[in-house]
Structures are given as structure tokens and as C-alpha cells.
Tab-separated table of C-alpha atoms in Angstrom:
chain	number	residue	atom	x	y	z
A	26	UNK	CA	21.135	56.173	4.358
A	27	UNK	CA	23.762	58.730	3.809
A	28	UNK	CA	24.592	58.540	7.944
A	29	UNK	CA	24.611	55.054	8.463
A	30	UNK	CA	25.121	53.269	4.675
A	31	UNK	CA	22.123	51.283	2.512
A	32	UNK	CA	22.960	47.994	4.277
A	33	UNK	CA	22.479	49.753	8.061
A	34	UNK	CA	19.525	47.689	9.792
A	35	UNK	CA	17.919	51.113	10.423
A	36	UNK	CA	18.136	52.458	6.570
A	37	UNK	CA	16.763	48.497	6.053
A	38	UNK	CA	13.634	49.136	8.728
A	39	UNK	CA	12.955	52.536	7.006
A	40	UNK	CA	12.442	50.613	3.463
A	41	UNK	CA	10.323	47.894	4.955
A	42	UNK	CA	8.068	50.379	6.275
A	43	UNK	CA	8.401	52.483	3.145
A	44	UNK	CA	7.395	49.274	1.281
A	45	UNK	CA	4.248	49.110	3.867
A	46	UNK	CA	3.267	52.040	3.086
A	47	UNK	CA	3.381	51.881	-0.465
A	48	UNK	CA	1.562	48.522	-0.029
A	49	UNK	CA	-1.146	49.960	1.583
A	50	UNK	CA	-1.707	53.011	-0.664
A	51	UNK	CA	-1.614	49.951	-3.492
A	52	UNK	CA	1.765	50.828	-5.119
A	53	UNK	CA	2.572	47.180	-5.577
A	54	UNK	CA	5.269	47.527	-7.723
A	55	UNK	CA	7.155	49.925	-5.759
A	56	UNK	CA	6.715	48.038	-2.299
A	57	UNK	CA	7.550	44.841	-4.355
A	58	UNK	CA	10.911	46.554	-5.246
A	59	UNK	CA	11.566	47.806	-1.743
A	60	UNK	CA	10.637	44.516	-0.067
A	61	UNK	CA	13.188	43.005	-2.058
A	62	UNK	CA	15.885	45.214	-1.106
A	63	UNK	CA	14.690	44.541	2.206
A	64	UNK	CA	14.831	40.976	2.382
A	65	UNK	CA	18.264	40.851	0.817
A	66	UNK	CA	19.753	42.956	3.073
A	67	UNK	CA	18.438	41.596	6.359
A	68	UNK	CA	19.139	38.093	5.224
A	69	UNK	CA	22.624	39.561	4.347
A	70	UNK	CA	23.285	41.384	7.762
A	71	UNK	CA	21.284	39.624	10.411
A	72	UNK	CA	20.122	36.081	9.407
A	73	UNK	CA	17.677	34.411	6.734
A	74	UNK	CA	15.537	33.654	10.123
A	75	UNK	CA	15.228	36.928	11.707
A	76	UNK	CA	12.126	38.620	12.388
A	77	UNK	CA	12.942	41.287	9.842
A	78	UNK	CA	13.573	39.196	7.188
A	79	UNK	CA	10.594	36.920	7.434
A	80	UNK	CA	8.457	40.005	7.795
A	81	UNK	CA	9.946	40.817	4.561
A	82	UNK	CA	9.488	37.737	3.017
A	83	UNK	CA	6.106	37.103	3.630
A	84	UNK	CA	4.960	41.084	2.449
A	85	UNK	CA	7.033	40.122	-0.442
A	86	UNK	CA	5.124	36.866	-1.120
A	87	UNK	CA	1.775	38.723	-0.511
A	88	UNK	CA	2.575	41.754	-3.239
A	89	UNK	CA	3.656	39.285	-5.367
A	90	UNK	CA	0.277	37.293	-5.458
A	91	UNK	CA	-1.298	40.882	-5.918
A	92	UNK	CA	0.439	41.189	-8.600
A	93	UNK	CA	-0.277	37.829	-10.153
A	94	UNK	CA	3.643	37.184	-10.191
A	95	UNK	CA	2.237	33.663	-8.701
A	96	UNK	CA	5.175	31.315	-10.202
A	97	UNK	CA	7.726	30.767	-7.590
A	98	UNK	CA	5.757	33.031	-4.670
A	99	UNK	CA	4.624	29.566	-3.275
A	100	UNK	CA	8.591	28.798	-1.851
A	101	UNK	CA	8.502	32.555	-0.122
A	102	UNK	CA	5.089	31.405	1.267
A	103	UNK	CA	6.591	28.426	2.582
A	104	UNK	CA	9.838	30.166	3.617
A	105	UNK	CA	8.021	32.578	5.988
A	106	UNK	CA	5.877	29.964	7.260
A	107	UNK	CA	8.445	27.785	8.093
A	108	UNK	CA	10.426	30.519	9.876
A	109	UNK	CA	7.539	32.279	11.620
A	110	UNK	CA	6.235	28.677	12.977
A	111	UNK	CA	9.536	27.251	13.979
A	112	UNK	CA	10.281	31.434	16.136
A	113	UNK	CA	6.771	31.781	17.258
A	114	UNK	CA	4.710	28.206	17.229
A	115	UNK	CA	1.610	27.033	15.178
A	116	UNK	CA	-0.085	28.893	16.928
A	117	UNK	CA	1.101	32.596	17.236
A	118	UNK	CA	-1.194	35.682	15.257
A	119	UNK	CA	1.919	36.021	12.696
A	120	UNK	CA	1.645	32.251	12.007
A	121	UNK	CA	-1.937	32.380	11.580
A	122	UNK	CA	-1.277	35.654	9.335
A	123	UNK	CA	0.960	33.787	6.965
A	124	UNK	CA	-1.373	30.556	7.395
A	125	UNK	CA	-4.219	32.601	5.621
A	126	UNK	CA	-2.427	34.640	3.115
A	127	UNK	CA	-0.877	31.209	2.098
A	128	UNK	CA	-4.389	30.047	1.264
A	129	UNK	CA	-5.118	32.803	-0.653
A	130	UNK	CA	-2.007	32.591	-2.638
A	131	UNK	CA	-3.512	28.763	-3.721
A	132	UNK	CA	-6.598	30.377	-4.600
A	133	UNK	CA	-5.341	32.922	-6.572
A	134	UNK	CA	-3.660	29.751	-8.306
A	135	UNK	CA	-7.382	28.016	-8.531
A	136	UNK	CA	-6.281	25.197	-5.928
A	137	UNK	CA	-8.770	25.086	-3.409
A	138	UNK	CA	-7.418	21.732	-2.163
A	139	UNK	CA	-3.945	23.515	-0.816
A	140	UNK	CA	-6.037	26.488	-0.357
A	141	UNK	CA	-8.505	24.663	2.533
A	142	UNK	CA	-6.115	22.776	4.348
A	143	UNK	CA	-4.245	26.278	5.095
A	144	UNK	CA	-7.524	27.670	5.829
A	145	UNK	CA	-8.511	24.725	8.144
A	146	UNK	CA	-5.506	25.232	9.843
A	147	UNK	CA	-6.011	28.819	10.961
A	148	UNK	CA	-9.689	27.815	11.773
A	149	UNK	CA	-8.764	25.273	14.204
A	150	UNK	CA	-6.262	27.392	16.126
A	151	UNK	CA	-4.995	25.695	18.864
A	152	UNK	CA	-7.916	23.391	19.592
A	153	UNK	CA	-9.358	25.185	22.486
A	154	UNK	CA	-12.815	25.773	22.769
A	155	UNK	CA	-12.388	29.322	22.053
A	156	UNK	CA	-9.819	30.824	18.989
A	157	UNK	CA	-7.658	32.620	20.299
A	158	UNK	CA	-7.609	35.045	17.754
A	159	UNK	CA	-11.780	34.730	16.624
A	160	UNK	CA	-11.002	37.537	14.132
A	161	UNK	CA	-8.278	35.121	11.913
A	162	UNK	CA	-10.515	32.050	11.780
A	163	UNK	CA	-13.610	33.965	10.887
A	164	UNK	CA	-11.656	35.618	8.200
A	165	UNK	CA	-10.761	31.821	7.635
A	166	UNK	CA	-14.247	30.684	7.399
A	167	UNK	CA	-14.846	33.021	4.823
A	168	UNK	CA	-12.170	32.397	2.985
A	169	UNK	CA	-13.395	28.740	3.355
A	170	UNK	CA	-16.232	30.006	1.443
A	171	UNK	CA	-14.169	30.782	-1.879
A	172	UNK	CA	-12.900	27.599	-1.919
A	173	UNK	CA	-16.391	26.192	-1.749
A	174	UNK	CA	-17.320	28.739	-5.212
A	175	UNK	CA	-14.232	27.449	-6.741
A	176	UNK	CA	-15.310	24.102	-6.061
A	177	UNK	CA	-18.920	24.971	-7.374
A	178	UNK	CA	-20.284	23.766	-4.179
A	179	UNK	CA	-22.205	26.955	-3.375
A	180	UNK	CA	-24.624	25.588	-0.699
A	181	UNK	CA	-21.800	25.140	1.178
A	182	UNK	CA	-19.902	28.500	0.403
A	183	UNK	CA	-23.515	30.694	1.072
A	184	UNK	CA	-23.553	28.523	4.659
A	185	UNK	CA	-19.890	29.541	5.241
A	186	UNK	CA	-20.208	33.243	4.010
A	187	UNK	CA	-23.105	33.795	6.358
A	188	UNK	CA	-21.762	32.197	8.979
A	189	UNK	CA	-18.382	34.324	8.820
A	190	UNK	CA	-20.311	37.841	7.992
A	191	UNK	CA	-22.123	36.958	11.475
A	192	UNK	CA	-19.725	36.280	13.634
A	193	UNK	CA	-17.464	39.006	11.992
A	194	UNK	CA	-20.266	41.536	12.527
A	195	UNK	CA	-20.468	41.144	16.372
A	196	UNK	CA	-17.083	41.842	16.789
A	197	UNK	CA	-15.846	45.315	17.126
A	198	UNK	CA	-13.451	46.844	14.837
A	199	UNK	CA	-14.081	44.157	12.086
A	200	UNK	CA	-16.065	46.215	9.863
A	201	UNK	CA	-13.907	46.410	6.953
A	202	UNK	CA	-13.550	42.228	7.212
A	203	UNK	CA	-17.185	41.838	7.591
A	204	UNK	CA	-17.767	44.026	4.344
A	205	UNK	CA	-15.030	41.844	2.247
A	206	UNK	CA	-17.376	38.837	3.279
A	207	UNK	CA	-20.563	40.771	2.540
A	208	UNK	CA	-19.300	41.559	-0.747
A	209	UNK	CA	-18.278	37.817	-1.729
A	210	UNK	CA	-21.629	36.916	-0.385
A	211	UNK	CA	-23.366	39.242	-2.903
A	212	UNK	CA	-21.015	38.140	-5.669
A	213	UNK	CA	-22.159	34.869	-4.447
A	214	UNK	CA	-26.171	36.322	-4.751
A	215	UNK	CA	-25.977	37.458	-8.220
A	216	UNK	CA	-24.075	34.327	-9.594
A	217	UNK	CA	-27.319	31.943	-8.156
A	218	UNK	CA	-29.523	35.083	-9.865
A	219	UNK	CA	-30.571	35.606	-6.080
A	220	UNK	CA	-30.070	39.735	-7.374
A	221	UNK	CA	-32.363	41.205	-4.723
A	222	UNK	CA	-30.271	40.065	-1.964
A	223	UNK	CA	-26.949	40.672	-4.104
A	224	UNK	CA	-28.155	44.406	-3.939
A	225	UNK	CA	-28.511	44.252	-0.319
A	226	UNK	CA	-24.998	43.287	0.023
A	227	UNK	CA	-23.321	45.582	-2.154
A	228	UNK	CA	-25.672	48.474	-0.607
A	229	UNK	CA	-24.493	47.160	2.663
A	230	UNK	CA	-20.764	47.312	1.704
A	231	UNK	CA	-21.224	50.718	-0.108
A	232	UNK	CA	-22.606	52.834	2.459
A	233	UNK	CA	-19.875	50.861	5.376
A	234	UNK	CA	-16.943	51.309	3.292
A	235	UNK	CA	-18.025	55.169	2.297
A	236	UNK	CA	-18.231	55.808	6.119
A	237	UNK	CA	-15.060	53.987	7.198
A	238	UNK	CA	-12.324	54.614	4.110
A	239	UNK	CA	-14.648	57.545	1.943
A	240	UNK	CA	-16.259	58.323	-1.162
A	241	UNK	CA	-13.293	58.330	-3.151
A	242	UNK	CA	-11.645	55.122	-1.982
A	243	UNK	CA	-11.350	52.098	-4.449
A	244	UNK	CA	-13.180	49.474	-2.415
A	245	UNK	CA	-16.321	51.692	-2.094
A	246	UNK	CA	-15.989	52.101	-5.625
A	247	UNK	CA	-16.348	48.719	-6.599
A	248	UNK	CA	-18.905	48.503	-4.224
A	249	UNK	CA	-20.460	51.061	-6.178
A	250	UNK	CA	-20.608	49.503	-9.180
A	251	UNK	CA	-21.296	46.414	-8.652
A	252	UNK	CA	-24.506	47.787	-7.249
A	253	UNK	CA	-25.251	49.918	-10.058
A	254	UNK	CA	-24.755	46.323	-11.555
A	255	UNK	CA	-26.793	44.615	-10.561
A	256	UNK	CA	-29.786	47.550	-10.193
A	257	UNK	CA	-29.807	47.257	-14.250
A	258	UNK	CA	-30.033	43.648	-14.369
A	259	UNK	CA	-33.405	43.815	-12.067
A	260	UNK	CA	-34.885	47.027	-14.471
A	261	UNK	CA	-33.784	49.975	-11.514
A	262	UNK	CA	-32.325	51.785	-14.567
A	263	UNK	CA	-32.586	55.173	-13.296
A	264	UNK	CA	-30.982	54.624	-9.839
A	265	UNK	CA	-28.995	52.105	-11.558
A	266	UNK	CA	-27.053	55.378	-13.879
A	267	UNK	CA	-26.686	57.376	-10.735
A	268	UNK	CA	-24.027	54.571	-8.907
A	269	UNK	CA	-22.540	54.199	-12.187
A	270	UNK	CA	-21.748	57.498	-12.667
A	271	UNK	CA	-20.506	58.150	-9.253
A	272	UNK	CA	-18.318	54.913	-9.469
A	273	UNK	CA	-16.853	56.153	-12.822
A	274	UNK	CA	-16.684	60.141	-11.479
A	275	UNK	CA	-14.938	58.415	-8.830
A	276	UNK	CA	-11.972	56.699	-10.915
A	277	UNK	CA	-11.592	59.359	-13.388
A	278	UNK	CA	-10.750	61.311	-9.854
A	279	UNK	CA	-8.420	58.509	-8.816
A	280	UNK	CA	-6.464	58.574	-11.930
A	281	UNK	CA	-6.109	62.368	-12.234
A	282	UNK	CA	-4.723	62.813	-8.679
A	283	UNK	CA	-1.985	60.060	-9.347
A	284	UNK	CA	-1.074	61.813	-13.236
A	285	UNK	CA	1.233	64.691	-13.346
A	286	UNK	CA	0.188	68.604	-13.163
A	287	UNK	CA	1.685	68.583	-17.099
A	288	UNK	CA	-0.220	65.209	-17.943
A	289	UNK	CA	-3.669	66.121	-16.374
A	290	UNK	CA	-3.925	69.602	-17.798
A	291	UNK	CA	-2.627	68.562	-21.656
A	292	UNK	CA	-5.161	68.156	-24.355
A	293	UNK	CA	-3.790	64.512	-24.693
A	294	UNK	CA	-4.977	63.237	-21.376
A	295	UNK	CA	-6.780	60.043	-21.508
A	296	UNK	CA	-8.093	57.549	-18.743
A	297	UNK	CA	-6.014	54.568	-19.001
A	298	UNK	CA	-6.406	52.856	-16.206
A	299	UNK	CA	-8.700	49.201	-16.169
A	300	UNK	CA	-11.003	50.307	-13.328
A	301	UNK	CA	-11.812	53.680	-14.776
A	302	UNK	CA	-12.614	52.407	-18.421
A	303	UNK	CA	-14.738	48.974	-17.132
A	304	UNK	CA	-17.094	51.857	-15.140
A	305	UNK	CA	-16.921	54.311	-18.416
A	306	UNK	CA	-18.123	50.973	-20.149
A	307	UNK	CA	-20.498	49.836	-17.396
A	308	UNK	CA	-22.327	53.435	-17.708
A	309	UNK	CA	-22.486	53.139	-21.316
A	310	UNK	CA	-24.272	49.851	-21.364
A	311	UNK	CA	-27.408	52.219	-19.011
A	312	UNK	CA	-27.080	54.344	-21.736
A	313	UNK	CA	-27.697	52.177	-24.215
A	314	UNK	CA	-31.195	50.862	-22.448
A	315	UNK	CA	-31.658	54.099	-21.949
A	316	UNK	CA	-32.068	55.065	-25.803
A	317	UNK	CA	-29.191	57.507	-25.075
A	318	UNK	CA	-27.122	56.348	-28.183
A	319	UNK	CA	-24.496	59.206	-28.388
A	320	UNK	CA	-23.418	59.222	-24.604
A	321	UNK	CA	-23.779	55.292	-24.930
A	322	UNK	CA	-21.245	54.979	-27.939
A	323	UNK	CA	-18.674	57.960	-26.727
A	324	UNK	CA	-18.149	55.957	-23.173
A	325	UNK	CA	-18.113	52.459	-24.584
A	326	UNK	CA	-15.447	53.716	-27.476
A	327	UNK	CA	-13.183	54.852	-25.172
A	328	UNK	CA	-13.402	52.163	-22.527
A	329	UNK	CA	-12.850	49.494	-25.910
A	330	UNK	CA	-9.698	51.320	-27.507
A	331	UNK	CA	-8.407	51.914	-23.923
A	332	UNK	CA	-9.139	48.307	-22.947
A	333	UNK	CA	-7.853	46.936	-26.430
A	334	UNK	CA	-4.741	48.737	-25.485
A	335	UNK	CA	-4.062	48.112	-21.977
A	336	UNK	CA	-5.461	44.823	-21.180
A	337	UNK	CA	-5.165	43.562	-24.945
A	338	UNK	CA	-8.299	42.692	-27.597
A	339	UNK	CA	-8.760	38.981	-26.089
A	340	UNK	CA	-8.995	40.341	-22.439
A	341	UNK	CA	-12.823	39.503	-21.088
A	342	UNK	CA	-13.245	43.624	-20.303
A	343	UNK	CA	-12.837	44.085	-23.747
A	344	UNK	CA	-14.689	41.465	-25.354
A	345	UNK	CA	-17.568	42.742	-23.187
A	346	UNK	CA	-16.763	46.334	-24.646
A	347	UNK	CA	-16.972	44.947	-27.695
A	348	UNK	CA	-20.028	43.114	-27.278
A	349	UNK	CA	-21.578	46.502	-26.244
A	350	UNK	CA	-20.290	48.211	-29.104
A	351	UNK	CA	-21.656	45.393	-31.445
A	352	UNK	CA	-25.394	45.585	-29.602
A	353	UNK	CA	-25.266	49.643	-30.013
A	354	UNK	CA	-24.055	49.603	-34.091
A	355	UNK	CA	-27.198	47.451	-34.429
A	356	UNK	CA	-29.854	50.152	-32.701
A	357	UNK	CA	-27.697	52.534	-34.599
A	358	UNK	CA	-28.537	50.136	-37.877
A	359	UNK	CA	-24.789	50.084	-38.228
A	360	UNK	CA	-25.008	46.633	-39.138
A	361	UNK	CA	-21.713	45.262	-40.501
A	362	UNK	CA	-20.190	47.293	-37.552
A	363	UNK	CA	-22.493	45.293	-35.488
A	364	UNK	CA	-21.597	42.102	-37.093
A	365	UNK	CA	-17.737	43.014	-36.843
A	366	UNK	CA	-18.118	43.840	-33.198
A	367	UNK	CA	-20.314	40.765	-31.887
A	368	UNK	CA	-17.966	38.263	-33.852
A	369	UNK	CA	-14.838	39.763	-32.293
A	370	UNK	CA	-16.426	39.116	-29.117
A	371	UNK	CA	-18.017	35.646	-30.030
A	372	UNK	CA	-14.352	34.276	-31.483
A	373	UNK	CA	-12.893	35.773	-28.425
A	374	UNK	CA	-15.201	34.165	-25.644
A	375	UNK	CA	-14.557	30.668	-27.361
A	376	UNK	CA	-11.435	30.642	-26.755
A	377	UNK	CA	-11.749	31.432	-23.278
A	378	UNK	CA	-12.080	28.089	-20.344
A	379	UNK	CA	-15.346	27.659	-18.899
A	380	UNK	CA	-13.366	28.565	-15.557
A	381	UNK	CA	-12.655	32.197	-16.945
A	382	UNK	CA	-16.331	32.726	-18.712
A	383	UNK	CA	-19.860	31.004	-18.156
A	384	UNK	CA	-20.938	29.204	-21.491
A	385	UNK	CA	-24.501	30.600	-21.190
A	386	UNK	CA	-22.778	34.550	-22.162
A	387	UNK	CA	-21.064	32.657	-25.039
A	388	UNK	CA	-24.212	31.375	-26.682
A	389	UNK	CA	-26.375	34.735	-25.961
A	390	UNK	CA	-23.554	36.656	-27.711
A	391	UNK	CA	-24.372	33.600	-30.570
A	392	UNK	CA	-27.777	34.742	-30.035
A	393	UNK	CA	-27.290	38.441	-30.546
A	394	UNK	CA	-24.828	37.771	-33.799
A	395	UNK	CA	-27.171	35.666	-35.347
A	396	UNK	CA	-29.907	38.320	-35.022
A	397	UNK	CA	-27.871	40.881	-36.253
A	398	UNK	CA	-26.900	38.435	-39.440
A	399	UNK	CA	-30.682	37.692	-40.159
A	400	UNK	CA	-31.198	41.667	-40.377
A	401	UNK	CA	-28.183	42.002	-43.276
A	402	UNK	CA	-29.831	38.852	-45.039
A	403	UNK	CA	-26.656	36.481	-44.018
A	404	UNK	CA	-29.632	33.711	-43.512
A	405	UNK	CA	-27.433	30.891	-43.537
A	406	UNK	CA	-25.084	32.190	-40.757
A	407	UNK	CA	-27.755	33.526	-38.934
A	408	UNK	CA	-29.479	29.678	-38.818
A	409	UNK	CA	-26.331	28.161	-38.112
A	410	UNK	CA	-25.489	30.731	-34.820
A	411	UNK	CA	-29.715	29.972	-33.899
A	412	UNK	CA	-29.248	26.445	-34.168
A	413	UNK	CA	-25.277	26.891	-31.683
A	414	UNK	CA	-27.017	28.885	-29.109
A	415	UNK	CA	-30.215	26.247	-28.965
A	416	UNK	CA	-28.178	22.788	-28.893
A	417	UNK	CA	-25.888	24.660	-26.209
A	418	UNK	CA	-29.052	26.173	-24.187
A	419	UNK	CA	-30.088	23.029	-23.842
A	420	UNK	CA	-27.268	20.838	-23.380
A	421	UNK	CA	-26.713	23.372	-20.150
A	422	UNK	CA	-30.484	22.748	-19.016
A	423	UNK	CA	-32.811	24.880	-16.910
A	424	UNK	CA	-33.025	24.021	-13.371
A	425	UNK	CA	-36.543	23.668	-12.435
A	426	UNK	CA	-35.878	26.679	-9.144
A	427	UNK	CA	-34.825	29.149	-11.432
A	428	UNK	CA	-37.404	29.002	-14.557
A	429	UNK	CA	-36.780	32.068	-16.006
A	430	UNK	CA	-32.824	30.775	-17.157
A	431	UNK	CA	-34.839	29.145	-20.283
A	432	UNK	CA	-35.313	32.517	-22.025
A	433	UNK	CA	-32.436	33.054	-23.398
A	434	UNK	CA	-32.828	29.360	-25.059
A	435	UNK	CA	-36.656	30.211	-25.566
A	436	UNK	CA	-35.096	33.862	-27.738
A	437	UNK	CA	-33.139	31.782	-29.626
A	438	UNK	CA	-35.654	29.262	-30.733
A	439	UNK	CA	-38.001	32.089	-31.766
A	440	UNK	CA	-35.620	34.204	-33.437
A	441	UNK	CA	-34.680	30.977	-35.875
A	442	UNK	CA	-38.478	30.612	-36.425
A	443	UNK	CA	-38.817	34.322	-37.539
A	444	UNK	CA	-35.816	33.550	-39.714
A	445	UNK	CA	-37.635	30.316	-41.232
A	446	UNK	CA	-40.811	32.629	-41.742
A	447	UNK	CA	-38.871	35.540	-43.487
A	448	UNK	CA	-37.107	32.515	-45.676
A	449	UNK	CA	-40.749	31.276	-45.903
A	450	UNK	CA	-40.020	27.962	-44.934
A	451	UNK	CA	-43.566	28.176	-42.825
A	452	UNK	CA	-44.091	24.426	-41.124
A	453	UNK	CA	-39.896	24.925	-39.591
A	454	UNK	CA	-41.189	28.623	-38.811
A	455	UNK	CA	-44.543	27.663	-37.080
A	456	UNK	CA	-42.440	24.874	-34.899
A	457	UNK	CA	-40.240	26.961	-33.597
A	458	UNK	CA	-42.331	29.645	-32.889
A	459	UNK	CA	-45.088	27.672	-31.132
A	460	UNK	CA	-42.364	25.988	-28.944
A	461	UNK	CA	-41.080	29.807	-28.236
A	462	UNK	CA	-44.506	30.769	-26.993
A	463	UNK	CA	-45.333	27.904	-25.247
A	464	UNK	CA	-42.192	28.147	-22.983
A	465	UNK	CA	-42.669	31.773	-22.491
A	466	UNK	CA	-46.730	31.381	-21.600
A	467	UNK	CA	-45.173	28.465	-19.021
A	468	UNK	CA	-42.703	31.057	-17.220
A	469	UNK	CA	-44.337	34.047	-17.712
A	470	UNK	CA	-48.679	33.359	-17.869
């Protein structure tokens, strides 16, 4: 820079590749800054057209969708496209490259419909028999897939993910594609309650992505804890606390190594980032079924003020802090803390589309306020959160495959009858409780 000037295209090269490298150590903000310096000036000193600049563009467009800076992105998108297909053809790798990010970019902005046609595109390649890059339109395929979720048409999406995992599995050097696809696939597994084959997934992508980018990287981190997850869901409790400790060990190491000498070794320091307080929260929830109250409320205290504070109070990570918080007060028979905690989270969830939360977590929450309610002798709120949680159970319905999704109705409906028996309004009391058992005896024998 100080040889040749800022504008030079070699000082312009060096902060595109700066910007890829920042990119791909997941600085966003700092490549975002550097790709724009880098667009400007090769549009400036070679041509809006050049290689360089669409290069540029497009990393630009990408960074942005990472960062969900969405509005506007869709015209650099189009601007790289346009370029890249009118210097290389429909059917070049960089074309196909764009094609595909493009498609994520719509997904990230929940349109499927845009999303699939650029999808379809890449997938079709250039009509031959054989892709000639099998790689992109398997990566396609599976992208395919999320469309399908968004569109709630998950027969097709589980076809599509298994398809693409497949195919991307018998090629060599796909590994780290085939374990993005393995890991929407599980997502895809515990979503349908299919959670024995979701843990096969996220085992699969834990132990690939510990061998290929380490123990310490972010994506076999996630993997990580989604699997300790899902291990608590099914009742593996113990093994369950061991990934969710190493996935929160694992951040807390993350976001020391990025703080400052000064920072890390001052009595202040505190864990701020999302990722490191959803596992701190994710390992106090074991705790909690674990009867390990103390451990239980220091982690899920400090992932809720640090969540309240980053992310904000009506963020979903820290309405299900929150809702921790509010189920630990009440073994802790802190019960207007309870209360205080579950109806923050309650209030919060409502407000929330049923895109960004499922109803059915909505009315357990209902569920668990109204039980806590009942115990302080708030009778009338209690009935009225009973009777919420039934009328919604059942408006959602119970499909007849998965049985077991009327508990959480059949809790509710037994919980109001204890509350009609403590009131001693006995026939109400009997009714409920009779229906309770009878749908339990039905799924359970």
C-alpha cells in the first residue's frame, strides 16, 4: 500500500484475500468492510464487470446474508450473477457458485419459491446426463431439501436429504458437505420426534467434523450439542452432561482465545458471546433433571442476564433461559420467582409467529405456569392457563403415528382436575382426571 497507493490492483487483491481470510476464520464484519473497499476500488480502476470485482461482489453479498444484512443483498446477488453468467456462461462452476448461494440468500429471507428455482437451476446443469460439477447439484439437492422444511413438506425434504447425503458420501473430498446435509437431516429427525436417528446424525457429524476441522472448531461444537440435545430428550442424561459440557468447555475456549491478555485475566471477565451462554444454559437444564439445583441455577443465571443483554429479553434463547429459570425457582419452591420467570417467557413466546416458535412449546410453558399458579393458590389463573393449553392441545391434534404427542394435552387435563379436586369441585375433578388416565393407559398400557 505504501509502494504502490490504496487504489493499486495489487494493494486491492491483497484486501480481497485479506477479506477471505477473515471470512473464513468467521470475522464477518471485518471481511464485510474489506470486501467493500474491494469492490469499490476494482469497479473504480478496472471495470464494474471484471473478474475482481464480481468476485468481490458476490463474497460481499454472501457475508452480508451471514450477517442477516438481507435488505438490498438480493441486487449484489443479481449483480454477480448477471456478470459471472454473461463472462463465463450458465453453465461455468462460478455461475453455479453464485446460482446456489443466491438460493440460500432467499432462504435466509423464508422464500423457498425464489429459493428452488435457483436451486433447480444448479441441479440441472447443463442438461447432460452427467453434472458436470456432481458436487454443486448435490449440494443443490440438499439445499432443495430446506426449501421442502420451509414449505412443511418434510416427506419430500427427508427423500431429498438422503438422497444428497448419499451421493455426497461417495464422493471424495466431500466430507465436510456430506456432514452439513447429515446435520439438516438430523435437525430434520428430531423435528418428526424420529430422536434415535437424529442422534445418529449428529454423532455422525460430531466425530467427522472433530477429525477433519478439531475439537475446538465451532461446527463440531454445535454438533456437540445438539447431540447432547437430543440424548436428554430420550432419558441418556448422564452421557447427555458429558457433550454438553464439552460443547460449553469448548466455547468458553473460543471466546477466551479471541479476548485480550488484559480482558481474559481481569476479575470482570464474563462470557458474552450467544453460542457460549445457549451451551452454559443447555448444561444447566441436565442439571436441573439431575437434582443438581446449585450448578443448575449458577449456569442458567448467567446464560439469562448474558442473553437478556446481548440478544435482548424477547430473543427465543432467552425466553428459553427464562423458562428454565422459572421451572428451577419452582423445585427450589421459589414460587413467585417461578411465576415471574414462566410468565416472562409465556408473554414473550406469544408474541412470537408460528414460523419463529412451534405453538405446542407455547401451551406447555401455559402448562408449567398454570402448575406453578395452582401451588401459590392463584386457582383462577391456574384454571384459566389449564383450560389455554387444553383447547390449544387439541385444536393442534395428535397424529395417530406419533401417539405419545397427546401427553402434554393429557398433563394438562389432569393437572386442571387436581386443581378442581383441591377446590373440591369433585364431579369437574373426577372428569378430568378419568379422561387423563384413560389417555395415558391408551399410550402407555
Amino acid at each position: 500500500e505504501r509502494q504502490v497507493g490504496k487504489e493499486h490492483r495489487l494493494t486491492l487483491i491483497t484486501v480481497l484475500n485479506l477479506a477471505i481470510v477473515y471470512e473464513l476464520r468467521k470475522k464477518y464484519q471485518e471481511a464485510e468492510l474489506l470486501y467493500k473497499r474491494a469492490q469499490a476500488g476494482f469497479k473504480k480502476e478496472l471495470d464494474e464487470d471484471h473478474i475482481l470485482t464480481l468476485s468481490s461482489v458476490h463474497r460481499l453479498a454472501v457475508v452480508s446474508t451471514v450477517l442477516e444484512k438481507l435488505e438490498g443483498t438480493d441486487k449484489l446477488y443479481q449483480q454477480a450473477l448477471n456478470g459471472v453468467e454473461n463472462r463465463y456462461g450458465p453453465y461455468h462452476k462460478f455461475t453455479f457458485t453464485v446460482m446456489s448461494d443466491f438460493g440460500n440468500h432467499y432462504l435466509a429471507e423464508n422464500d423457498p419459491l425464489n429459493a428452488m428455482k435457483m436451486f433447480q437451476r444448479v441441479m440441472r446443469g447443463d442438461g447432460s446426463p452427467y453434472h458436470p460439477y456432481p458436487e454443486l447439484s448435490l449440494a443443490a439437492l440438499r439445499d432443495k431439501a430446506r426449501c421442502y422444511v420451509q414449505q412443511t413438506k418434510l416427506p419430500q425434504a427427508e427423500e431429498a436429504f438422503e438422497s444428497a447425503l448419499r451421493g455426497l458420501q461417495d464422493i471424495s473430498g466431500q466430507t465436510l458437505a456430506a456432514c452439513s446435509t447429515a446435520f439438516s437431516l438430523g435437525v430434520l429427525y428430531e423435528g418428526q420426534g424420529e430422536l434415535h436417528k437424529a442422534v445418529d446424525k449428529f454423532r455422525y457429524c460430531m466425530v467427522k467434523y472433530r477429525k477433519l476441522l478439531g475439537e475446538s472448531d465451532t461446527e463440531t461444537l454445535k454438533a456437540t450439542r445438539r447431540l447432547g440435545l437430543v440424548q436428554e430428550t430420550i432419558g441418556e442424561i448422564p452421557v447427555a452432561k458429558d457433550m454438553l459440557q464439552l460443547a460449553y468447555d469448548g466455547y468458553k475456549e473460543i471466546e477466551k482465545s479471541k479476548a485480550t491478555k488484559e480482558n481474559r485475566e481481569s476479575k470482570d471477565f464474563a462470557f458474552t458471546h450467544p453460542d457460549t451462554l445457549e451451551a452454559a444454559h443447555s448444561l444447566g437444564s441436565v442439571y436441573i433433571g439431575l437434582g443438581k439445583l446449585k450448578e443448575a441455577e449458577e449456569l442458567c443465571s448467567l446464560a439469562y442476564k448474558g442473553l437478556s443483554k446481548g440478544l435482548g429479553p424477547e430473543d427465543l434463547s432467552t425466553l428459553m433461559a427464562s423458562r428454565s429459570l422459572g421451572i428451577l425457582c419452582f423445585k427450589q419452591l421459589k414460587l413467585v420467582l417461578s411465576k415471574k420467570y414462566l410468565e416472562e417467557t409465556l408473554e414473550g413466546l406469544k408474541k412470537k409467529t408460528p414460523h419463529e416458535v412451534d405453538q405446542e412449546l407455547t401451551l406447555r410453558v401455559a402448562t408449567e405456569l398454570g402448575i406453578t399458579c395452582a401451588r401459590i393458590g392463584k386457582y383462577d389463573e391456574a384454571k384459566e392457563l389449564f383450560e389455554q393449553a387444553i383447547a390449544g392441545f387439541t385444536k393442534i391434534g395428535t397424529p395417530k403415528s406419533k401417539p405419545k404427542a397427546e401427553v402434554p394435552l393429557l398433563i394438562a387435563e389432569l393437572k386442571l382436575g387436581d386443581l378442581y379436586a383441591e377446590q373440591e369441585i369433585f364431579d369437574l375433578a373426577k372428569k378430568n382426571i378419568q379422561r387423563a388416565h384413560k389417555g395415558f393407559d391408551r399410550i402407555l398400557g
